[in-house]
Short mmCIF file of C-alpha atoms in Angstrom, two decimals:
data_model
loop_
_atom_site.label_atom_id
_atom_site.label_comp_id
_atom_site.label_asym_id
_atom_site.label_seq_id
_atom_site.Cartn_x
_atom_site.Cartn_y
_atom_site.Cartn_z
CA UNK U 1201 25.35 -62.84 65.16
CA UNK U 1202 21.92 -61.37 65.62
CA UNK U 1203 20.07 -60.33 62.48
CA UNK U 1204 16.91 -58.41 61.86
CA UNK U 1205 14.39 -58.54 59.02
CA UNK U 1206 12.79 -55.28 58.00
CA UNK U 1207 9.68 -54.97 55.81
CA UNK U 1208 8.67 -53.58 53.45
CA UNK U 1209 11.83 -52.55 51.59
CA UNK U 1210 9.99 -49.85 49.67
CA UNK U 1211 6.76 -47.96 50.24
CA UNK U 1212 5.12 -45.26 48.17
CA UNK U 1213 2.27 -43.35 49.81
CA UNK U 1214 0.16 -40.34 48.93
CA UNK U 1215 0.79 -37.38 51.16
CA UNK U 1216 -1.59 -37.61 54.11
CA UNK U 1217 -1.71 -41.42 54.16
CA UNK U 1218 -0.27 -43.44 57.02
CA UNK U 1219 2.90 -45.54 56.84
CA UNK U 1220 4.23 -48.44 58.89
CA UNK U 1221 7.52 -50.32 58.80
CA UNK U 1222 8.22 -53.51 60.73
CA UNK U 1223 11.35 -55.00 62.21
CA UNK U 1224 11.48 -58.71 63.18
CA UNK U 1225 14.09 -60.81 64.91
CA UNK U 1226 14.25 -64.54 65.59
CA UNK U 1227 15.88 -63.89 68.96
CA UNK U 1228 14.92 -61.77 71.93
CA UNK U 1229 16.38 -58.28 71.73
CA UNK U 1230 17.77 -56.31 74.63
CA UNK U 1231 16.79 -53.08 72.93
CA UNK U 1232 16.20 -51.62 69.49
CA UNK U 1233 17.06 -48.28 67.93
CA UNK U 1234 15.44 -46.48 64.98
CA UNK U 1235 17.26 -44.17 62.56
CA UNK U 1236 16.20 -42.04 59.59
CA UNK U 1237 18.41 -41.36 56.58
CA UNK U 1238 17.36 -38.62 54.19
CA UNK U 1239 18.40 -39.02 50.52
CA UNK U 1240 22.10 -38.18 50.27
CA UNK U 1241 22.39 -37.87 54.04
CA UNK U 1242 23.59 -39.94 56.94
CA UNK U 1243 21.54 -41.93 59.46
CA UNK U 1244 20.11 -39.84 62.28
CA UNK U 1245 19.01 -41.39 65.56
CA UNK U 1246 15.28 -41.20 66.24
CA UNK U 1247 14.59 -43.28 69.33
CA UNK U 1248 15.52 -46.31 71.41
CA UNK U 1249 13.09 -48.85 72.88
CA UNK U 1250 14.12 -50.97 75.83
CA UNK U 1251 11.08 -52.32 77.69
CA UNK U 1252 8.70 -55.09 76.62
CA UNK U 1253 5.53 -53.59 75.09
CA UNK U 1254 6.99 -50.09 75.16
CA UNK U 1255 5.27 -47.40 73.07
CA UNK U 1256 6.87 -44.02 72.42
CA UNK U 1257 5.58 -41.10 70.37
CA UNK U 1258 7.35 -38.26 68.61
CA UNK U 1259 4.70 -35.99 67.07
CA UNK U 1260 3.29 -38.05 64.16
CA UNK U 1261 5.69 -40.96 64.74
CA UNK U 1262 4.74 -43.90 67.00
CA UNK U 1263 7.30 -46.54 67.93
CA UNK U 1264 6.39 -49.90 69.48
CA UNK U 1265 8.42 -52.74 70.96
CA UNK U 1266 6.71 -56.12 70.99
CA UNK U 1267 5.76 -57.90 74.19
CA UNK U 1268 8.24 -60.68 73.46
CA UNK U 1269 10.92 -58.12 72.47
CA UNK U 1270 11.36 -59.82 69.10
CA UNK U 1271 9.73 -57.20 66.91
CA UNK U 1272 9.23 -53.49 66.61
CA UNK U 1273 7.32 -51.08 64.41
CA UNK U 1274 7.40 -47.45 63.36
CA UNK U 1275 4.11 -45.85 62.33
CA UNK U 1276 3.81 -42.41 60.76
CA UNK U 1277 0.39 -40.78 60.79
CA UNK U 1278 -0.58 -38.48 57.91
CA UNK U 1279 2.72 -38.53 56.05
CA UNK U 1280 4.30 -35.34 54.78
CA UNK U 1281 6.94 -34.83 52.09
CA UNK U 1282 9.44 -34.14 54.85
CA UNK U 1283 9.06 -37.79 55.94
CA UNK U 1284 10.79 -38.99 52.77
CA UNK U 1285 13.85 -41.12 53.49
CA UNK U 1286 14.96 -44.56 54.58
CA UNK U 1287 14.04 -45.78 58.04
CA UNK U 1288 16.35 -48.29 59.69
CA UNK U 1289 15.93 -50.36 62.79
CA UNK U 1290 19.16 -51.32 64.52
CA UNK U 1291 19.98 -53.98 67.07
CA UNK U 1292 22.18 -53.11 69.99
CA UNK U 1293 23.92 -56.26 71.20
CA UNK U 1294 26.93 -57.48 73.01
CA UNK U 1295 28.59 -56.15 76.08
CA UNK U 1296 30.42 -53.55 74.03
CA UNK U 1297 27.34 -52.21 72.18
CA UNK U 1298 27.63 -53.64 68.69
CA UNK U 1299 24.96 -51.94 66.55
CA UNK U 1300 23.66 -53.94 63.56
CA UNK U 1301 21.37 -52.26 61.03
CA UNK U 1302 18.48 -53.74 59.11
CA UNK U 1303 18.13 -53.28 55.36
CA UNK U 1304 15.82 -50.31 55.83
CA UNK U 1305 12.45 -49.22 54.45
CA UNK U 1306 12.62 -46.53 51.78
CA UNK U 1307 9.62 -44.22 52.01
CA UNK U 1308 8.49 -42.09 49.09
CA UNK U 1309 5.69 -39.57 49.69
CA UNK U 1310 3.78 -38.43 46.62
CA UNK U 1311 2.49 -34.86 47.00
CA UNK Z 515 28.23 -29.65 70.20
CA UNK Z 516 30.39 -30.28 67.15
CA UNK Z 517 29.38 -33.35 65.18
CA UNK Z 518 31.43 -36.22 63.83
CA UNK Z 519 33.86 -34.91 61.23
CA UNK Z 520 34.90 -36.99 58.22
CA UNK Z 521 37.13 -36.31 55.26
CA UNK Z 522 37.28 -36.37 52.36
CA UNK Z 523 33.61 -36.15 51.28
CA UNK Z 524 34.27 -37.74 47.92
CA UNK Z 525 37.08 -39.82 46.47
CA UNK Z 526 37.52 -41.40 43.06
CA UNK Z 527 40.34 -43.89 42.55
CA UNK Z 528 41.25 -46.64 40.16
CA UNK Z 529 41.19 -50.28 41.21
CA UNK Z 530 44.35 -51.49 42.88
CA UNK Z 531 45.09 -48.00 44.22
CA UNK Z 532 45.02 -47.21 47.93
CA UNK Z 533 42.84 -44.73 49.81
CA UNK Z 534 42.49 -43.49 53.37
CA UNK Z 535 39.57 -41.94 55.22
CA UNK Z 536 39.75 -39.86 58.38
CA UNK Z 537 37.26 -39.47 61.23
CA UNK Z 538 37.17 -37.21 64.27
CA UNK Z 539 34.44 -38.27 66.69
CA UNK Z 540 32.42 -36.14 69.06
CA UNK Z 541 34.48 -35.12 72.06
CA UNK Z 542 34.08 -37.56 74.94
CA UNK Z 543 32.74 -40.41 72.80
CA UNK Z 544 34.76 -43.49 73.67
CA UNK Z 545 33.19 -45.75 71.05
CA UNK Z 546 33.92 -45.27 67.36
CA UNK Z 547 32.45 -47.24 64.45
CA UNK Z 548 33.25 -47.53 60.76
CA UNK Z 549 30.38 -48.65 58.55
CA UNK Z 550 30.25 -49.41 54.84
CA UNK Z 551 27.00 -48.53 53.09
CA UNK Z 552 26.54 -49.83 49.57
CA UNK Z 553 23.82 -48.08 47.56
CA UNK Z 554 20.38 -49.33 48.54
CA UNK Z 555 21.58 -51.29 51.58
CA UNK Z 556 21.82 -50.70 55.29
CA UNK Z 557 25.10 -49.72 56.93
CA UNK Z 558 27.38 -52.72 57.49
CA UNK Z 559 29.72 -52.60 60.48
CA UNK Z 560 33.37 -52.94 59.49
CA UNK Z 561 35.14 -52.22 62.76
CA UNK Z 562 34.35 -50.90 66.22
CA UNK Z 563 36.76 -49.31 68.69
CA UNK Z 564 36.40 -48.63 72.37
CA UNK Z 565 38.95 -45.97 73.18
CA UNK Z 566 41.97 -47.15 71.16
CA UNK Z 567 41.18 -50.88 71.29
CA UNK Z 568 39.35 -52.93 68.67
CA UNK Z 569 36.26 -54.69 70.07
CA UNK Z 570 34.80 -56.01 66.79
CA UNK Z 571 36.35 -56.38 63.35
CA UNK Z 572 34.63 -59.59 62.34
CA UNK Z 573 33.35 -58.15 59.03
CA UNK Z 574 36.50 -56.23 58.08
CA UNK Z 575 38.21 -57.68 54.96
CA UNK Z 576 41.58 -57.76 56.64
CA UNK Z 577 43.51 -58.65 53.51
CA UNK Z 578 42.84 -55.15 52.17
CA UNK Z 579 41.24 -53.02 54.90
CA UNK Z 580 42.94 -51.68 57.99
CA UNK Z 581 41.95 -49.18 60.64
CA UNK Z 582 43.53 -47.56 63.63
CA UNK Z 583 42.52 -45.21 66.39
CA UNK Z 584 45.70 -43.89 67.94
CA UNK Z 585 45.31 -42.11 71.29
CA UNK Z 586 41.63 -43.10 71.38
CA UNK Z 587 40.38 -40.08 69.45
CA UNK Z 588 40.80 -39.72 65.65
CA UNK Z 589 40.61 -42.77 63.43
CA UNK Z 590 41.70 -43.66 59.92
CA UNK Z 591 40.39 -46.41 57.67
CA UNK Z 592 42.58 -47.57 54.79
CA UNK Z 593 41.91 -49.71 51.76
CA UNK Z 594 44.86 -51.19 49.89
CA UNK Z 595 44.44 -52.29 47.15
CA UNK Z 596 40.92 -51.16 46.29
CA UNK Z 597 38.50 -53.29 44.29
CA UNK Z 598 35.48 -52.24 42.25
CA UNK Z 599 33.14 -53.67 44.88
CA UNK Z 600 34.56 -51.29 47.49
CA UNK Z 601 32.56 -48.47 45.88
CA UNK Z 602 30.31 -47.30 48.71
CA UNK Z 603 29.81 -44.62 51.33
CA UNK Z 604 32.04 -45.07 54.36
CA UNK Z 605 30.36 -43.78 57.47
CA UNK Z 606 32.02 -43.04 60.76
CA UNK Z 607 29.91 -42.93 63.92
CA UNK Z 608 30.63 -42.38 67.59
CA UNK Z 609 28.82 -42.81 70.88
CA UNK Z 610 29.32 -42.65 74.61
CA UNK Z 611 30.14 -45.88 76.40
CA UNK Z 612 27.05 -47.73 77.51
CA UNK Z 613 24.51 -49.93 75.81
CA UNK Z 614 21.77 -47.33 75.52
CA UNK Z 615 23.84 -44.67 73.79
CA UNK Z 616 22.69 -43.55 70.34
CA UNK Z 617 25.13 -43.41 67.43
CA UNK Z 618 26.05 -40.06 65.91
CA UNK Z 619 27.14 -40.29 62.29
CA UNK Z 620 29.40 -38.14 60.18
CA UNK Z 621 28.49 -37.12 56.64
CA UNK Z 622 30.45 -40.03 55.21
CA UNK Z 623 32.97 -40.42 52.41
CA UNK Z 624 31.61 -41.49 49.04
CA UNK Z 625 34.21 -43.73 47.37
CA UNK Z 626 34.06 -44.59 43.69
CA UNK Z 627 36.49 -47.22 42.40
CA UNK Z 628 36.83 -47.32 38.60
#
């Protein structure tokens, strides 16, 4: 089945610095979803990208879908301690909506 | 709206014992997923239902895991017998039908097998 590589696995940043996580696939994706999981919590849906080259913003978060629909990125501007958690990209495939998660990027923000 | 309900929150059992987890999805969500999340890894899909039918169970260890979704609403996931490597958080998620529907997760059940 389809798989996705996510990098980096871990990232420590000083509060106020920017952060980016990348999701890469060897095959063309129909769409991609992003989730955030706080420590001890469950994944929470952030956004879905569908169109080639699509860019969506949620306050300090910017999500991009590559032109070839094989990669995606999540960028956080001026991180805050509330951004701590693991960010997952997830592939949505198959006619019945199978959702496959990447390994995630664990973000630590140092105050 | 009420979220996805799961129980129990925590369970500790010895290896070779059996255990069952329960999930009640969001009302109206036809699709229900069970994921296994081992510490430090992403959620791994075990089984997916649409209404009361299984649409994907390719990664379910069928010699020891079973799941059902009677009447297309609540679901149970059972492990019998449990192994040490089954220690993980078991997450239930649900969504509307349709490829662009986000998943809504429950709080999960943390299973420890000793």
